[in-house]
Every structure is written in C-alpha cells, then in structure tokens.
C-alpha cells in the first residue's frame, strides 16, 4: 500500500479563495472588511514568522489587520488593557494572542479576557465548552478544525472509527479529541503516562500525532489503511522539517497521510481566516 497525500496547500488555497470571494461580496453589499488584531509579546523569531504569515494571509483575502507588538517587559495588566480596548473596537472582529506567552503571564487569564465572539483561535472556555457539549460552537480551535476539513477530503465516513490522538495539549490534542468525538469516533488520547503507546496507535483507524518529536511514530506502529494526520513540525540537525510520523515507513501502511510541511500547517491558517470571517458576521448579528 502507498498512502495518498492529503495536500493541505491545495485544500487551503481553495478555502482561502472562498473566504476572499465572501469578503468581496460583503464589500459589494456595503459592508466593511473583517478585521483581525494580532498581539505579539516580545521578539521571539519563530513567533514573528508565524505572525507575518498570518498577516500576509489576511491581506491576500482582503481583511484589515493590525499588529500590536508589546515589549518583552510589558506587564500582564498592560496586555489585559490592550485586550479590553480591542474587545471594544468595532473595526476588530478577531483577536489573536500569539502563543506561547512568557511564564510570568497567566495565559488562561489572557485567553478568558477575550470576548468569545472575537476569540478566533477558539481557545476561550466558552468556545471549548460548546464544542464539548456538541452544540454549535461559536469559534472552533483552528488546527483541529483544519484537520476535520482534511479528513472530510478523504471521503471516509468517520462514524464508528477508532481514533487515537497522541498528545493532550490544550491547543491541539484535547480539542481534537472533542472534534472526533463529535464526529462519532471512539477516542483514545495518549500522553506521557500512556502504557504501550505502540499498541494504542496500532488500533487507530484515525491517527493524529501532535507531540513535537521528529519521526517519533514508525510505520509498524500504524494500522494498515489508517488515516494518518501529522501535526508535528520539527527541525532536524540538517535544517529540514519533519513531522512526528516517520513519513516513509508510515506511507507504506496508511491509506492517507499529511506531509510536513504542507499538510496541517496551511489548514490552520485557512481555518483562522474562516474564523475571522465568521466572527465578523457575528459582530453584524448574522449567523456564523
């Protein structure tokens, strides 16, 4: 068996084109551009790259965007005051806080300060809670949302499948499990205390890895015909980017696999754009 590639670049390009068309229709009807505010604390090079990519994506689909760069020495009070101002700004539909924040900042308090209807990352407890309750979520976490879009492109019905998520982070692992549970999969979430991880992953019809360890999952840990989703982005000693899956050996067993780069990453940004457009509609009192 040779796995088919779930091409996040191509699929996300279609999603971006759809967002751009909807923005153009909004403007043609006398509406305003959706607005996204990105908040960056400090000068972490990787975070600056991520922020630049997100703002470029906003420009490509016709969004208005602002970058609020705070110094490394900024206090939590200053950050919360900025969020309050952005919550009250009618030009801003979505607020994105670039994570991670310094240890001295209470990340949970920062996320909870954002209005749920402007929480385009989908991390606010209100949005996570609605996802857990299987009620229509205001804004869904971007990476899991993008993965569900990728899975839909396989044409495989998810109901009744065994799904294994390796990694329990609040950003990916936990909301990913909720998305798959809502899709009527049977869920196993693995973490550092999981016993016999290989046995768990070999049972997965849907395998999602998000642990940040290069080529951590070998092919013989993967079920024949599985849908293999690799969230990991790891830089090796030679400078190349690889995922958590050993792509070559997993490709010989899985039915579908995401590449790294070019798989989940582009879908995360496309989902952010969709969320920002949805947030704009919410600000107008329209259904998302």
Short mmCIF file of C-alpha atoms in Angstrom, two decimals:
data_model
loop_
_atom_site.label_atom_id
_atom_site.label_comp_id
_atom_site.label_asym_id
_atom_site.label_seq_id
_atom_site.Cartn_x
_atom_site.Cartn_y
_atom_site.Cartn_z
CA UNK A 1 0.00 0.00 0.00
CA UNK A 2 1.15 3.52 -0.74
CA UNK A 3 -0.66 6.31 1.10
CA UNK A 4 -2.43 9.08 -0.75
CA UNK A 5 -1.32 12.58 0.19
CA UNK A 6 -3.69 14.95 1.96
CA UNK A 7 -2.38 18.12 0.36
CA UNK A 8 -3.05 20.93 2.82
CA UNK A 9 -1.61 23.53 0.46
CA UNK A 10 -4.12 22.81 -2.28
CA UNK A 11 -7.11 22.39 0.00
CA UNK A 12 -6.27 25.53 1.98
CA UNK A 13 -5.88 27.52 -1.24
CA UNK A 14 -9.46 26.60 -2.14
CA UNK A 15 -10.63 27.67 1.32
CA UNK A 16 -8.78 31.00 1.04
CA UNK A 17 -10.34 31.63 -2.36
CA UNK A 18 -13.76 31.02 -0.83
CA UNK A 19 -13.05 33.45 2.01
CA UNK A 20 -11.83 36.09 -0.45
CA UNK A 21 -14.98 35.73 -2.55
CA UNK A 22 -17.16 36.14 0.53
CA UNK A 23 -15.23 39.26 1.58
CA UNK A 24 -15.69 40.74 -1.90
CA UNK A 25 -19.42 40.01 -1.69
CA UNK A 26 -19.56 41.63 1.74
CA UNK A 27 -17.87 44.77 0.44
CA UNK A 28 -20.07 44.85 -2.66
CA UNK A 29 -23.09 44.85 -0.36
CA UNK A 30 -21.84 47.90 1.51
CA UNK A 31 -20.21 46.04 4.37
CA UNK A 32 -16.77 46.59 5.86
CA UNK A 33 -13.65 44.46 5.79
CA UNK A 34 -13.32 41.84 8.55
CA UNK A 35 -10.63 42.95 11.00
CA UNK A 36 -8.05 40.88 12.86
CA UNK A 37 -5.77 42.15 15.62
CA UNK A 38 -2.63 40.12 16.32
CA UNK A 39 -0.84 40.66 19.63
CA UNK A 40 2.82 39.71 19.94
CA UNK A 41 4.64 39.97 23.24
CA UNK A 42 8.43 40.13 22.87
CA UNK A 43 10.67 39.36 19.89
CA UNK A 44 10.70 35.57 19.52
CA UNK A 45 11.88 34.92 15.91
CA UNK A 46 9.62 31.91 15.36
CA UNK A 47 6.59 33.80 16.64
CA UNK A 48 7.43 36.75 14.39
CA UNK A 49 7.45 34.42 11.36
CA UNK A 50 4.08 32.94 12.34
CA UNK A 51 2.60 36.41 12.82
CA UNK A 52 3.94 37.61 9.47
CA UNK A 53 2.43 34.59 7.71
CA UNK A 54 -0.96 35.19 9.33
CA UNK A 55 -0.99 38.87 8.42
CA UNK A 56 0.04 38.09 4.83
CA UNK A 57 -2.83 35.62 4.62
CA UNK A 58 -5.22 38.33 5.88
CA UNK A 59 -4.03 40.74 3.19
CA UNK A 60 -4.49 38.12 0.48
CA UNK A 61 -8.18 37.61 1.28
CA UNK A 62 -8.94 41.30 1.84
CA UNK A 63 -9.03 41.51 5.63
CA UNK A 64 -7.99 44.53 7.66
CA UNK A 65 -5.29 43.59 10.18
CA UNK A 66 -3.35 45.23 12.97
CA UNK A 67 -0.17 44.12 14.72
CA UNK A 68 0.25 45.12 18.34
CA UNK A 69 3.83 44.43 19.32
CA UNK A 70 4.44 44.72 23.05
CA UNK A 71 7.87 44.75 24.60
CA UNK A 72 9.16 41.74 26.49
CA UNK A 73 8.89 43.78 29.69
CA UNK A 74 5.17 44.51 29.26
CA UNK A 75 3.07 43.58 32.27
CA UNK A 76 0.04 41.34 32.36
CA UNK A 77 -2.02 44.41 33.22
CA UNK A 78 -0.87 46.15 30.04
CA UNK A 79 -1.74 43.10 27.96
CA UNK A 80 -5.20 42.82 29.52
CA UNK A 81 -5.81 46.54 28.97
CA UNK A 82 -4.97 46.12 25.29
CA UNK A 83 -7.39 43.21 25.00
CA UNK A 84 -10.12 45.33 26.63
CA UNK A 85 -9.52 48.06 24.06
CA UNK A 86 -9.64 45.57 21.17
CA UNK A 87 -12.81 44.00 22.56
CA UNK A 88 -14.42 47.45 22.37
CA UNK A 89 -13.05 48.31 18.90
CA UNK A 90 -15.77 47.90 16.26
CA UNK A 91 -13.15 47.55 13.49
CA UNK A 92 -11.75 44.42 15.12
CA UNK A 93 -13.69 41.18 14.73
CA UNK A 94 -10.98 38.78 15.85
CA UNK A 95 -8.22 38.93 18.45
CA UNK A 96 -5.26 36.57 18.24
CA UNK A 97 -2.67 36.36 21.02
CA UNK A 98 0.49 34.77 19.67
CA UNK A 99 1.43 31.91 21.99
CA UNK A 100 3.37 30.91 23.97
CA UNK A 101 3.42 33.79 26.42
CA UNK A 102 6.21 34.24 29.00
CA UNK A 103 5.83 32.14 32.14
CA UNK A 104 5.15 35.25 34.23
CA UNK A 105 1.95 35.88 32.25
CA UNK A 106 -1.20 33.96 33.19
CA UNK A 107 -2.14 32.61 29.75
CA UNK A 108 -5.51 31.35 30.94
CA UNK A 109 -6.48 34.78 32.26
CA UNK A 110 -5.41 36.39 28.99
CA UNK A 111 -7.46 34.00 26.86
CA UNK A 112 -10.51 34.38 29.08
CA UNK A 113 -10.31 38.20 28.75
CA UNK A 114 -11.03 37.98 25.01
CA UNK A 115 -14.70 38.12 24.07
CA UNK A 116 -15.77 34.60 22.99
CA UNK A 117 -17.13 36.08 19.74
CA UNK A 118 -13.69 37.58 18.98
CA UNK A 119 -11.69 34.52 20.06
CA UNK A 120 -10.61 33.44 16.58
CA UNK A 121 -8.13 30.90 18.00
CA UNK A 122 -11.10 29.12 19.57
CA UNK A 123 -9.38 28.70 22.95
CA UNK A 124 -11.85 30.52 25.22
CA UNK A 125 -13.56 28.15 27.71
CA UNK A 126 -16.94 29.20 26.27
CA UNK A 127 -15.98 28.00 22.80
CA UNK A 128 -14.30 24.83 24.07
CA UNK A 129 -17.32 24.15 26.25
CA UNK A 130 -19.72 24.41 23.34
CA UNK A 131 -17.51 22.04 21.36
CA UNK A 132 -17.55 19.57 24.28
CA UNK A 133 -21.35 19.78 24.51
CA UNK A 134 -21.76 19.24 20.75
CA UNK A 135 -23.74 22.45 20.45
CA UNK A 136 -22.92 24.77 17.56
CA UNK A 137 -19.60 26.25 18.58
CA UNK A 138 -19.12 29.97 18.12
CA UNK A 139 -15.49 29.61 17.02
CA UNK A 140 -13.63 26.29 16.85
CA UNK A 141 -9.89 25.82 17.54
CA UNK A 142 -8.09 26.32 14.23
CA UNK A 143 -5.80 23.30 13.96
CA UNK A 144 -8.42 20.66 14.89
CA UNK A 145 -10.94 22.41 12.64
CA UNK A 146 -8.47 22.29 9.76
CA UNK A 147 -7.81 18.60 10.41
CA UNK A 148 -11.51 17.81 10.26
CA UNK A 149 -11.63 19.54 6.87
CA UNK A 150 -8.70 17.40 5.70
CA UNK A 151 -10.39 14.22 6.93
CA UNK A 152 -13.54 15.15 5.02
CA UNK A 153 -11.47 15.21 1.83
CA UNK A 154 -10.62 11.51 2.24
CA UNK A 155 -14.25 10.60 1.60
CA UNK A 156 -14.09 8.19 4.54
CA UNK A 157 -17.09 8.18 6.89
CA UNK A 158 -15.78 8.74 10.42
CA UNK A 159 -18.73 7.33 12.37
CA UNK A 160 -17.69 4.28 14.37
CA UNK A 161 -13.96 4.53 13.61
CA UNK A 162 -11.34 4.17 16.34
CA UNK A 163 -9.39 7.41 16.64
CA UNK A 164 -6.14 7.85 18.59
CA UNK A 165 -4.72 11.29 19.40
CA UNK A 166 -1.10 11.30 20.56
CA UNK A 167 -0.61 14.45 22.63
CA UNK A 168 -3.00 16.16 25.06
CA UNK A 169 -2.23 19.86 24.63
CA UNK A 170 -4.99 22.43 25.06
CA UNK A 171 -4.21 23.79 21.59
CA UNK A 172 -4.42 20.54 19.60
CA UNK A 173 -4.82 17.27 21.48
CA UNK A 174 -7.80 17.94 23.70
CA UNK A 175 -9.97 19.90 21.22
CA UNK A 176 -9.00 17.38 18.51
CA UNK A 177 -10.42 14.60 20.66
CA UNK A 178 -13.63 16.60 21.10
CA UNK A 179 -13.93 17.14 17.33
CA UNK A 180 -13.50 13.43 16.65
CA UNK A 181 -15.93 12.50 19.42
CA UNK A 182 -18.49 14.86 17.89
CA UNK A 183 -17.91 13.02 14.59
CA UNK A 184 -18.92 9.81 16.45
CA UNK A 185 -15.48 8.22 16.60
CA UNK A 186 -14.34 6.18 19.60
CA UNK A 187 -11.49 8.17 21.14
CA UNK A 188 -8.21 7.34 22.85
CA UNK A 189 -5.97 10.22 23.94
CA UNK A 190 -2.34 9.29 24.65
CA UNK A 191 0.18 11.24 26.74
CA UNK A 192 3.45 10.79 28.60
CA UNK A 193 1.94 8.30 31.06
CA UNK A 194 0.27 6.12 28.42
CA UNK A 195 1.29 2.47 28.67
CA UNK A 196 2.27 0.62 25.49
CA UNK A 197 1.78 3.51 23.11
CA UNK A 198 2.53 1.31 20.09
CA UNK A 199 -0.41 -0.95 20.94
CA UNK A 200 -2.71 2.06 21.12
CA UNK A 201 -1.58 3.58 17.82
CA UNK A 202 -1.82 0.23 16.00
CA UNK A 203 -5.55 0.17 16.81
CA UNK A 204 -6.22 3.56 15.19
CA UNK A 205 -8.33 3.95 12.08
CA UNK A 206 -7.61 7.68 12.50
CA UNK A 207 -4.23 8.60 13.99
CA UNK A 208 -3.41 12.21 14.90
CA UNK A 209 0.07 12.93 16.27
CA UNK A 210 0.93 16.21 17.99
CA UNK A 211 3.93 15.63 20.25
CA UNK A 212 6.78 17.57 18.62
CA UNK A 213 9.23 14.68 18.37
CA UNK A 214 10.82 14.05 14.95
CA UNK A 215 9.82 10.76 13.28
CA UNK A 216 8.56 9.50 16.63
CA UNK A 217 5.93 7.12 15.21
CA UNK A 218 7.36 4.39 12.92
CA UNK A 219 5.40 2.57 10.26
CA UNK A 220 4.97 -0.62 12.26
CA UNK A 221 3.03 1.38 14.88
CA UNK A 222 0.39 2.29 12.29
CA UNK A 223 -2.61 0.23 11.21
CA UNK A 224 -2.95 -0.79 7.58
CA UNK A 225 -5.33 1.61 5.86
CA UNK A 226 -5.26 4.24 8.61
CA UNK A 227 -5.83 7.96 8.11
CA UNK A 228 -2.56 9.45 9.41
CA UNK A 229 -2.54 13.12 10.40
CA UNK A 230 0.80 14.65 11.41
CA UNK A 231 0.62 17.92 13.36
CA UNK A 232 4.29 17.91 14.38
CA UNK A 233 6.76 20.37 12.85
CA UNK A 234 10.31 19.51 13.89
CA UNK A 235 13.60 20.86 12.56
CA UNK A 236 16.35 18.27 12.22
CA UNK A 237 20.09 18.80 12.56
CA UNK A 238 20.43 19.24 8.79
CA UNK A 239 17.83 22.03 8.85
CA UNK A 240 14.98 20.11 7.22
CA UNK A 241 11.44 19.99 8.60
CA UNK A 242 9.88 16.64 9.52
CA UNK A 243 6.79 15.56 11.38
CA UNK A 244 6.08 13.26 14.30
CA UNK A 245 5.45 10.38 11.87
CA UNK A 246 8.24 8.59 10.06
CA UNK A 247 6.77 9.60 6.72
CA UNK A 248 8.48 6.98 4.54
CA UNK A 249 7.52 3.92 6.59
CA UNK A 250 4.06 5.19 7.61
CA UNK A 251 3.26 5.93 3.95
CA UNK A 252 3.66 2.23 3.18
CA UNK A 253 0.86 1.33 5.61
CA UNK A 254 -1.58 4.26 5.82
CA UNK A 255 -4.31 4.94 3.27
CA UNK A 256 -3.92 8.72 3.61
CA UNK A 257 -1.17 10.83 5.16
CA UNK A 258 -0.41 14.53 5.61
CA UNK A 259 3.04 15.76 4.58
CA UNK A 260 5.26 18.01 6.71
CA UNK A 261 5.45 20.76 5.67
CA UNK A 262 2.38 21.33 3.51
CA UNK A 263 -0.23 19.35 5.42
CA UNK A 264 -1.83 20.60 8.62
CA UNK A 265 0.01 23.94 8.80
CA UNK A 266 -1.70 25.64 5.83
CA UNK A 267 -5.06 24.36 7.07
CA UNK A 268 -4.56 26.04 10.44
CA UNK A 269 -4.12 29.44 8.79
CA UNK A 270 -7.06 28.83 6.46
CA UNK A 271 -9.21 27.97 9.48
CA UNK A 272 -8.09 31.20 11.17
CA UNK A 273 -9.30 33.15 8.14
CA UNK A 274 -12.63 31.30 8.19
CA UNK A 275 -12.99 32.02 11.91
CA UNK A 276 -12.25 35.71 11.41
CA UNK A 277 -14.90 35.96 8.69
CA UNK A 278 -17.33 34.10 10.94
CA UNK A 279 -16.50 36.50 13.80
CA UNK A 280 -17.22 39.45 11.52
CA UNK A 281 -20.64 38.03 10.72
CA UNK A 282 -21.28 37.55 14.43
CA UNK A 283 -20.44 41.20 15.08
CA UNK A 284 -23.10 42.10 12.49
CA UNK A 285 -25.63 39.91 14.23
CA UNK A 286 -25.69 37.41 11.39
CA UNK A 287 -25.44 33.63 11.80
CA UNK A 288 -21.82 32.45 11.54
#
